[in-house]
Amino acid sequence: MKQNNMLAMILAGGRGSRLHELTNKVAKPAVSYGGKYRIVDFPLSNCANSGIDIVGVLTQYESVLLNSYVAAGGRWGLDARNSGVFVLPPREKADANLDVYRGTADAISQNIDFIDSYSPEYLLVLSGDHIYKMNYAKMLAYHNECNADATIAVIEVPKREASRFGIMNTDENGCIVEFEEKPEHPKSNLASMGIYIFNWKTLRKMLIADMKNAGSNHDFGKDIIPALLADNRKLVAYKFKGYWKDVGTIDSLWEANMDLLDSNNDLDLSDPTWKIYTEDTTTLPQYLGPDADVKRAYITQGCVVNGKVKNSVLFTGAKVGKGAKIIDSVLMPGVEVEEGAVVTRALVANDIKIGKSAKVGSADSEHIELVAKRVKGVE
Amino acid sequence: MKQNNMLAMILAGGRGSRLHELTNKVAKPAVSYGGKYRIVDFPLSNCANSGIDIVGVLTQYESVLLNSYVAAGGRWGLDARNSGVFVLPPREKADANLDVYRGTADAISQNIDFIDSYSPEYLLVLSGDHIYKMNYAKMLAYHNECNADATIAVIEVPKREASRFGIMNTDENGCIVEFEEKPEHPKSNLASMGIYIFNWKTLRKMLIADMKNAGSNHDFGKDIIPALLADNRKLVAYKFKGYWKDVGTIDSLWEANMDLLDSNNDLDLSDPTWKIYTEDTTTLPQYLGPDADVKRAYITQGCVVNGKVKNSVLFTGAKVGKGAKIIDSVLMPGVEVEEGAVVTRALVANDIKIGKSAKVGSADSEHIELVAKRVKGVE
Amino acid sequence: MCDALGIVSFAGNHIWVEGLHNYRPVAAFSFLGRYRIVDFPLSNMSNSGMDHIQVYLNAKPRSLIEHLGSGRHYNINSKRGKLHMLFAGSMIDHDMYNNDIAAYMENLESIALVNKPYVIIAPSYMVYKQDYKALLNAHIESGADITLLYHSVDNAKDGYVNCNILNLNKQKGVLSIERNRGNAKNRNIFMDTYVMKKELFIDLIKQAKKTSSLYTLSDIVGSECGENGSLDIRGISHRGYFAAVTDFKGYYNANIELTDYNTATSLFESNWPIYTRTNDSSPTHYSEDGCAKNSVVSNGCLIEGTVENSVIGRGCTIKEGAVVKNCVILSDVTIGTGIHAENLVIDRNAKLTKVQEVVANEGDPHYVKRYDVI
Amino acid sequence: MCDALGIVSFAGNHIWVEGLHNYRPVAAFSFLGRYRIVDFPLSNMSNSGMDHIQVYLNAKPRSLIEHLGSGRHYNINSKRGKLHMLFAGSMIDHDMYNNDIAAYMENLESIALVNKPYVIIAPSYMVYKQDYKALLNAHIESGADITLLYHSVDNAKDGYVNCNILNLNKQKGVLSIERNRGNAKNRNIFMDTYVMKKELFIDLIKQAKKTSSLYTLSDIVGSECGENGSLDIRGISHRGYFAAVTDFKGYYNANIELTDYNTATSLFESNWPIYTRTNDSSPTHYSEDGCAKNSVVSNGCLIEGTVENSVIGRGCTIKEGAVVKNCVILSDVTIGTGIHAENLVIDRNAKLTKVQEVVANEGDPHYVKRYDVI
């Protein structure tokens, strides 16, 4: 807290049901990405690198793995004396029964006591399922420069896609004058990234009022932002340039992995000044056998490759047998592709085995095939 | 897990309502004890010292402080690579709604997935609100020696008090033949300490059956132990000798603190071979001023004493002004007793201020006075 | 965050604290029972938002390395930042070539690598509280090339042995740096604390090395002072508690004067925590006949005797009838039944159990060796 | 839990690995890209349930201290147990008095303090997998005073330079310990690994010190072997992968032979993890023209050229058209466009960008210095 008086809360309660079997047993923020990471590593590493020391993670659905994953704050260096990652599921209180979070704002409201115990000046609200690198300290500097009550990070999206997003309409000074959720006829192309900095005292008042409002959805976009605007508070848009992706579907998760194959990609995970930290697994080094044939690939430690890998991303511990081919595909952690099997335009889920000479996926499918069950070998 | 293949689960969901204001804002396991500790430090330090690396803490009621307290596993050295303290409140699952834990056994049942993810051979079930030092590795050795399905730690209590406890009736080999909860006419004086070692596979089956049993209270004492006995499983009693205290009331919490004033007390917190670890607070050293007069006292760092302290325990940051007297009392963390005030046979709650020349408590009261509100000074 | 690399330097070869120094560097000296001296510069840096810190070691590093560990207890994020321990080339005490410049030369790569424009250098043998972020801002605003921190004292004749002093002009320009010869009462004691651009620091290291293999950082900075020097070097005055542990008496006095609670409040402030490594000791137990006054007592002690005007380290036992007066006692010391100890510094694990009276004269404290049995 | 104190010893004065050894002790050598050699004895100890471990350092300790840190990554509970770093008195390379016995003598207190009846001593310059708990049990059961671990080899004429060998009788009693002179193919290479009671260990240290200031632990144990010795000293044979990094070729060969996945599986087993410190590097990126075969590649690399039969360390760049064959490359090395590198050990941060062909003969690998630009 010394560093910048800002506490971060990560909303990590989403079900991610469009990721199908991938989120059967784990919450979306814990889904694997980029060879060795999980999605939630991005907001957590951003926090660590931005000098934020206290992070609350608001979890809800199938969170046992997510909870224990983020609780080990040392992964992001967030385990120094006055530092920590705190898992905050809904809980029973002296004056209230146990209930789920009713919306993004309610998740914060129900943890006002947690936030107050650190008496921060600023509250940073983040989403746990976006992939991007951002220096929140710079955003805070902008917030202070503007003397704003709230600052919302926005990204320019193609005009024709704008109606899929929450759109911020700003005046010539960058002040937000209107917020429209998925407007049919968007007036601007500034999409909200779901990243907010609030003056805590101001937000606290708003949240307490919102809790009592029976008609509210208890949502930041639908309720809190409009309420702040109605209250004539100063809301400013902070323009972000760079890689940002919400991986809501199998296709977009696959695509976000494929983006890494471009050595000039904007995400640049190899930048030593802004590392993304993750679980430190004890694996073998990466082994490339005598028959390995690797072209345009992103491969991490623990992989053992003795076949062909082209245009593909291999996660921790993935194994590719002799003569097997992995083309335009993503092999999640622990996948084993046996001799002679061929995987094309597919995303193979954690620990799935593809048997000898089996074939999955096809080069001309519209969607990426999700392989979430064991595929038997062919004699 | 390498060390002994035993995972520990600490039941820390109790409301502790007989501790009145002390548990208004914190769960009972997080209540302060012994100058610098919290009650839950005892089972957690016992785990660490017994070579247990994975500890789940089942929390429920007013747990925000408890959750963030135990989540910093480094306090007990439980933050090495394959080690951790995991907070496990009730949670929403794909196939079940969010609900409170229905009993001690249900709390474990709802976390079978968590336990399974470490595939332990043994499960140690502990209570989060007892004060004692025990080497669970020795209890496990006894469990294995007896070839038992379950081992229950017991302590001999005076026969006349036995009806206040859960009593284990054993045969001549120490095998448990019967369990009676608070029997009117106890047949033995072996009280259950609420410390169980189970073979995980056996318990797992029992728990799954118990979950489906509509008539069950889902409680270890009332349901699981009798079910194991009915199933002809081998249950043995492990006799514990030493200090053990359940601090359920203000009187007993006060008494447990007073026990420390006896330099030959069985708890022996200064034993370097079995340290109790706790939060590392940044305080001043302990200051004794020119008018300090300290006799039979237990005082920790951060205390500033310039008055008389007799037969009393002073917690972190407690301050005693010039001419003030603290007699037969407990000052919890952050208490400030101003000049000339007198505190007798009282337990003063966290951060309470006793004003100048005020008097609280009395030497001949039957019960210990709990001071949980600011006491104004006297002109 | 603070845009400076923090460097904690070691005590130079002109500093030697009789007794204690035989076993550990000054940085690792026990201070006020629960601290080590290095906790003060490190807490200052951490509280100032500095998260890249290098601690230099020149001899007997074990106790210091163990105390520093991963730096988590100083509230430094181990991923974003780093508490680095860097070693001098020789690691031998009383080796005149084993000076600060030699150690910086040995680790020039590590210094160059850190992505910070400024450097703040603070000593590991002085105790004071200072917001380095404020100091850096003052340095930047002033436009000076180098800013030096000093403390004005009126007892430089008796105290501050082996310290350097700054001679200043009216604009706080540094005219020269020289050793305190004890020939005047009022002096500006140089706190061995520097602020400058990292590039300039690297240049000065190389220049010092070229000039003489015995040149120290204060020598090279001193040579650039005054009207003949090529740099704008200024002093900034420090306020609040200040102690320099440059000799045995300095160590004793600093401890004893902080047993006064009012003096201590000028060093310890609630918004400026001094971090240290915990030892997980239990609270201290006072028996029926135990008593302590005007003292600082650490955890883990058993006090059955009388303690006055003293500092008692962790895990000490003061037995029945024992009297401890004006003593600085390190950890795990035993004062036996009925023993009278006065005006002593007692090193760790010593036992005073045989000789009934171990009393030195006031103003001339004596030293009891580590593990000694008296 | 395992009732033994673990001691990781340093490479004795007879061991010197040309090149790499100038910058760090053998314990801190990079191994197979992502490890340091010390990871192997420490992981063995941790996996065996040992949680009191002392690592001895005799020179240039920085990189080793940084790598070891608090020991959390070796899965050692920092409260219950401890990973201690202990220092030799002199810390100077090539100082003949700076041997293991001198270091143990310097830290005799620390050894005596640990509350464990046995001690297991393992070297920091050998790579092997061993369950020390099983070894301790075998030792206790046999009733021997000292148990020594050895590995039977059939190539002691060319390899295992500077190692000691054990001469055994039929009951595995140790008749003598001597240096491998390369005069026989079949030898029992002594793995510098000892099991004994801690008390005996302390006695032997004192006895060695009294006998000669150059006596090492193997000297004093050797003097107690055979029918004239007063102790029952036995050998236990080790199976599985074993390498001794006692000279430059040994280092090169151990790395290259482990690029074979089948060989590696005899060292790495899923129930016996080898722990190391993470560097938080991203996965390795292979471009359209990148390709690697028969190799071990660490994370954080960019492979645009061809890699064969090599070990590539963290954060290396192999540019387009570059060919790397039979090389052991440490971290952050750049092989420039079109450069051909063969049979080399390339130390960290070196750049091969100017000379087109840097090729040594097979069987005679060459060394490229740290930060060198070729």
PDB file of N, CA and C in Angstrom, chain B residues 1 3-9 43-44 46-56 76-78 82-84 124 126 136-137 140, chain D residues 1 77 80:
ATOM      1  N   MET B   1       3.513 -32.802   0.827  1.00  0.00           N
ATOM      2  CA  MET B   1       2.917 -34.132   0.793  1.00  0.00           C
ATOM      3  C   MET B   1       3.989 -35.223   0.847  1.00  0.00           C
ATOM      4  N   GLN B   3       6.435 -35.487   2.672  1.00  0.00           N
ATOM      5  CA  GLN B   3       6.902 -35.824   4.006  1.00  0.00           C
ATOM      6  C   GLN B   3       6.184 -37.024   4.617  1.00  0.00           C
ATOM      7  N   ASN B   4       4.862 -36.989   4.612  1.00  0.00           N
ATOM      8  CA  ASN B   4       4.178 -38.080   5.304  1.00  0.00           C
ATOM      9  C   ASN B   4       2.849 -38.447   4.672  1.00  0.00           C
ATOM     10  N   ASN B   5       2.556 -37.854   3.493  1.00  0.00           N
ATOM     11  CA  ASN B   5       1.341 -38.234   2.793  1.00  0.00           C
ATOM     12  C   ASN B   5       0.066 -37.924   3.570  1.00  0.00           C
ATOM     13  N   MET B   6       0.142 -36.940   4.434  1.00  0.00           N
ATOM     14  CA  MET B   6      -1.029 -36.571   5.225  1.00  0.00           C
ATOM     15  C   MET B   6      -1.382 -35.107   4.979  1.00  0.00           C
ATOM     16  N   LEU B   7      -2.639 -34.886   4.679  1.00  0.00           N
ATOM     17  CA  LEU B   7      -3.138 -33.528   4.466  1.00  0.00           C
ATOM     18  C   LEU B   7      -3.997 -33.157   5.665  1.00  0.00           C
ATOM     19  N   ALA B   8      -3.932 -31.898   6.099  1.00  0.00           N
ATOM     20  CA  ALA B   8      -4.704 -31.477   7.272  1.00  0.00           C
ATOM     21  C   ALA B   8      -5.839 -30.547   6.862  1.00  0.00           C
ATOM     22  N   MET B   9      -6.994 -30.713   7.503  1.00  0.00           N
ATOM     23  CA  MET B   9      -8.114 -29.803   7.316  1.00  0.00           C
ATOM     24  C   MET B   9      -8.481 -29.254   8.692  1.00  0.00           C
ATOM     25  N   PRO B  43      -3.008 -24.903  15.875  1.00  0.00           N
ATOM     26  CA  PRO B  43      -3.061 -26.020  14.922  1.00  0.00           C
ATOM     27  C   PRO B  43      -2.152 -25.805  13.712  1.00  0.00           C
ATOM     28  N   LEU B  44      -2.037 -24.557  13.234  1.00  0.00           N
ATOM     29  CA  LEU B  44      -1.197 -24.322  12.046  1.00  0.00           C
ATOM     30  C   LEU B  44       0.283 -24.567  12.353  1.00  0.00           C
ATOM     31  N   ASN B  46       1.434 -26.453  14.775  1.00  0.00           N
ATOM     32  CA  ASN B  46       1.565 -27.894  14.998  1.00  0.00           C
ATOM     33  C   ASN B  46       1.710 -28.626  13.670  1.00  0.00           C
ATOM     34  N   CYS B  47       0.914 -28.225  12.674  1.00  0.00           N
ATOM     35  CA  CYS B  47       1.018 -28.842  11.342  1.00  0.00           C
ATOM     36  C   CYS B  47       2.417 -28.637  10.780  1.00  0.00           C
ATOM     37  N   ALA B  48       2.870 -27.384  10.784  1.00  0.00           N
ATOM     38  CA  ALA B  48       4.183 -27.071  10.220  1.00  0.00           C
ATOM     39  C   ALA B  48       5.266 -27.889  10.926  1.00  0.00           C
ATOM     40  N   ASN B  49       5.231 -27.908  12.244  1.00  0.00           N
ATOM     41  CA  ASN B  49       6.261 -28.625  12.996  1.00  0.00           C
ATOM     42  C   ASN B  49       6.153 -30.139  12.859  1.00  0.00           C
ATOM     43  N   SER B  50       4.967 -30.631  12.490  1.00  0.00           N
ATOM     44  CA  SER B  50       4.779 -32.077  12.315  1.00  0.00           C
ATOM     45  C   SER B  50       5.089 -32.521  10.890  1.00  0.00           C
ATOM     46  N   GLY B  51       5.572 -31.616  10.057  1.00  0.00           N
ATOM     47  CA  GLY B  51       5.936 -32.000   8.696  1.00  0.00           C
ATOM     48  C   GLY B  51       4.760 -32.097   7.742  1.00  0.00           C
ATOM     49  N   ILE B  52       3.656 -31.438   8.070  1.00  0.00           N
ATOM     50  CA  ILE B  52       2.516 -31.398   7.147  1.00  0.00           C
ATOM     51  C   ILE B  52       2.660 -30.160   6.276  1.00  0.00           C
ATOM     52  N   ASP B  53       2.469 -30.317   4.972  1.00  0.00           N
ATOM     53  CA  ASP B  53       2.741 -29.218   4.048  1.00  0.00           C
ATOM     54  C   ASP B  53       1.488 -28.581   3.458  1.00  0.00           C
ATOM     55  N   ILE B  54       0.393 -29.309   3.423  1.00  0.00           N
ATOM     56  CA  ILE B  54      -0.837 -28.782   2.830  1.00  0.00           C
ATOM     57  C   ILE B  54      -1.911 -28.736   3.914  1.00  0.00           C
ATOM     58  N   VAL B  55      -2.437 -27.543   4.135  1.00  0.00           N
ATOM     59  CA  VAL B  55      -3.462 -27.367   5.151  1.00  0.00           C
ATOM     60  C   VAL B  55      -4.640 -26.631   4.537  1.00  0.00           C
ATOM     61  N   GLY B  56      -5.831 -27.223   4.635  1.00  0.00           N
ATOM     62  CA  GLY B  56      -7.049 -26.516   4.236  1.00  0.00           C
ATOM     63  C   GLY B  56      -7.705 -25.947   5.483  1.00  0.00           C
ATOM     64  N   TRP B  76       3.818 -19.623   8.829  1.00  0.00           N
ATOM     65  CA  TRP B  76       4.093 -20.940   9.412  1.00  0.00           C
ATOM     66  C   TRP B  76       5.063 -21.732   8.532  1.00  0.00           C
ATOM     67  N   GLY B  77       5.747 -21.010   7.649  1.00  0.00           N
ATOM     68  CA  GLY B  77       6.663 -21.681   6.722  1.00  0.00           C
ATOM     69  C   GLY B  77       5.926 -22.516   5.691  1.00  0.00           C
ATOM     70  N   LEU B  78       4.597 -22.369   5.646  1.00  0.00           N
ATOM     71  CA  LEU B  78       3.805 -23.199   4.730  1.00  0.00           C
ATOM     72  C   LEU B  78       3.654 -22.492   3.383  1.00  0.00           C
ATOM     73  N   ASN B  82       5.724 -26.918  -2.761  1.00  0.00           N
ATOM     74  CA  ASN B  82       4.554 -27.796  -2.764  1.00  0.00           C
ATOM     75  C   ASN B  82       3.815 -27.724  -1.438  1.00  0.00           C
ATOM     76  N   SER B  83       3.630 -26.539  -0.969  1.00  0.00           N
ATOM     77  CA  SER B  83       3.098 -26.347   0.358  1.00  0.00           C
ATOM     78  C   SER B  83       2.143 -25.179   0.324  1.00  0.00           C
ATOM     79  N   GLY B  84       1.189 -25.148   1.248  1.00  0.00           N
ATOM     80  CA  GLY B  84       0.297 -23.996   1.272  1.00  0.00           C
ATOM     81  C   GLY B  84      -0.800 -24.132   2.299  1.00  0.00           C
ATOM     82  N   LEU B 124      -5.942 -35.574   8.188  1.00  0.00           N
ATOM     83  CA  LEU B 124      -5.948 -35.143   9.579  1.00  0.00           C
ATOM     84  C   LEU B 124      -7.014 -34.066   9.713  1.00  0.00           C
ATOM     85  N   LEU B 126      -8.769 -31.297  12.177  1.00  0.00           N
ATOM     86  CA  LEU B 126      -8.454 -30.556  13.395  1.00  0.00           C
ATOM     87  C   LEU B 126      -9.508 -29.506  13.660  1.00  0.00           C
ATOM     88  N   TYR B 136       1.634 -34.281  15.371  1.00  0.00           N
ATOM     89  CA  TYR B 136       0.720 -35.150  14.636  1.00  0.00           C
ATOM     90  C   TYR B 136       1.472 -36.295  13.938  1.00  0.00           C
ATOM     91  N   ALA B 137       2.768 -36.104  13.709  1.00  0.00           N
ATOM     92  CA  ALA B 137       3.559 -37.178  13.085  1.00  0.00           C
ATOM     93  C   ALA B 137       3.614 -38.383  14.016  1.00  0.00           C
ATOM     94  N   LEU B 140       0.323 -40.090  13.835  1.00  0.00           N
ATOM     95  CA  LEU B 140       0.240 -40.882  12.605  1.00  0.00           C
ATOM     96  C   LEU B 140       1.011 -42.195  12.750  1.00  0.00           C
TER      97      LEU B 140
ATOM     98  N   MET D   1       9.787 -37.752   7.557  1.00  0.00           N
ATOM     99  CA  MET D   1      10.981 -36.956   7.823  1.00  0.00           C
ATOM    100  C   MET D   1      12.203 -37.845   7.953  1.00  0.00           C
ATOM    101  N   ASN D  77      10.432 -26.115   4.261  1.00  0.00           N
ATOM    102  CA  ASN D  77       9.695 -25.236   5.162  1.00  0.00           C
ATOM    103  C   ASN D  77      10.696 -24.371   5.911  1.00  0.00           C
ATOM    104  N   ARG D  80      10.139 -24.623  10.012  1.00  0.00           N
ATOM    105  CA  ARG D  80      10.498 -25.897  10.623  1.00  0.00           C
ATOM    106  C   ARG D  80      11.949 -26.240  10.320  1.00  0.00           C
TER     107      ARG D  80
END
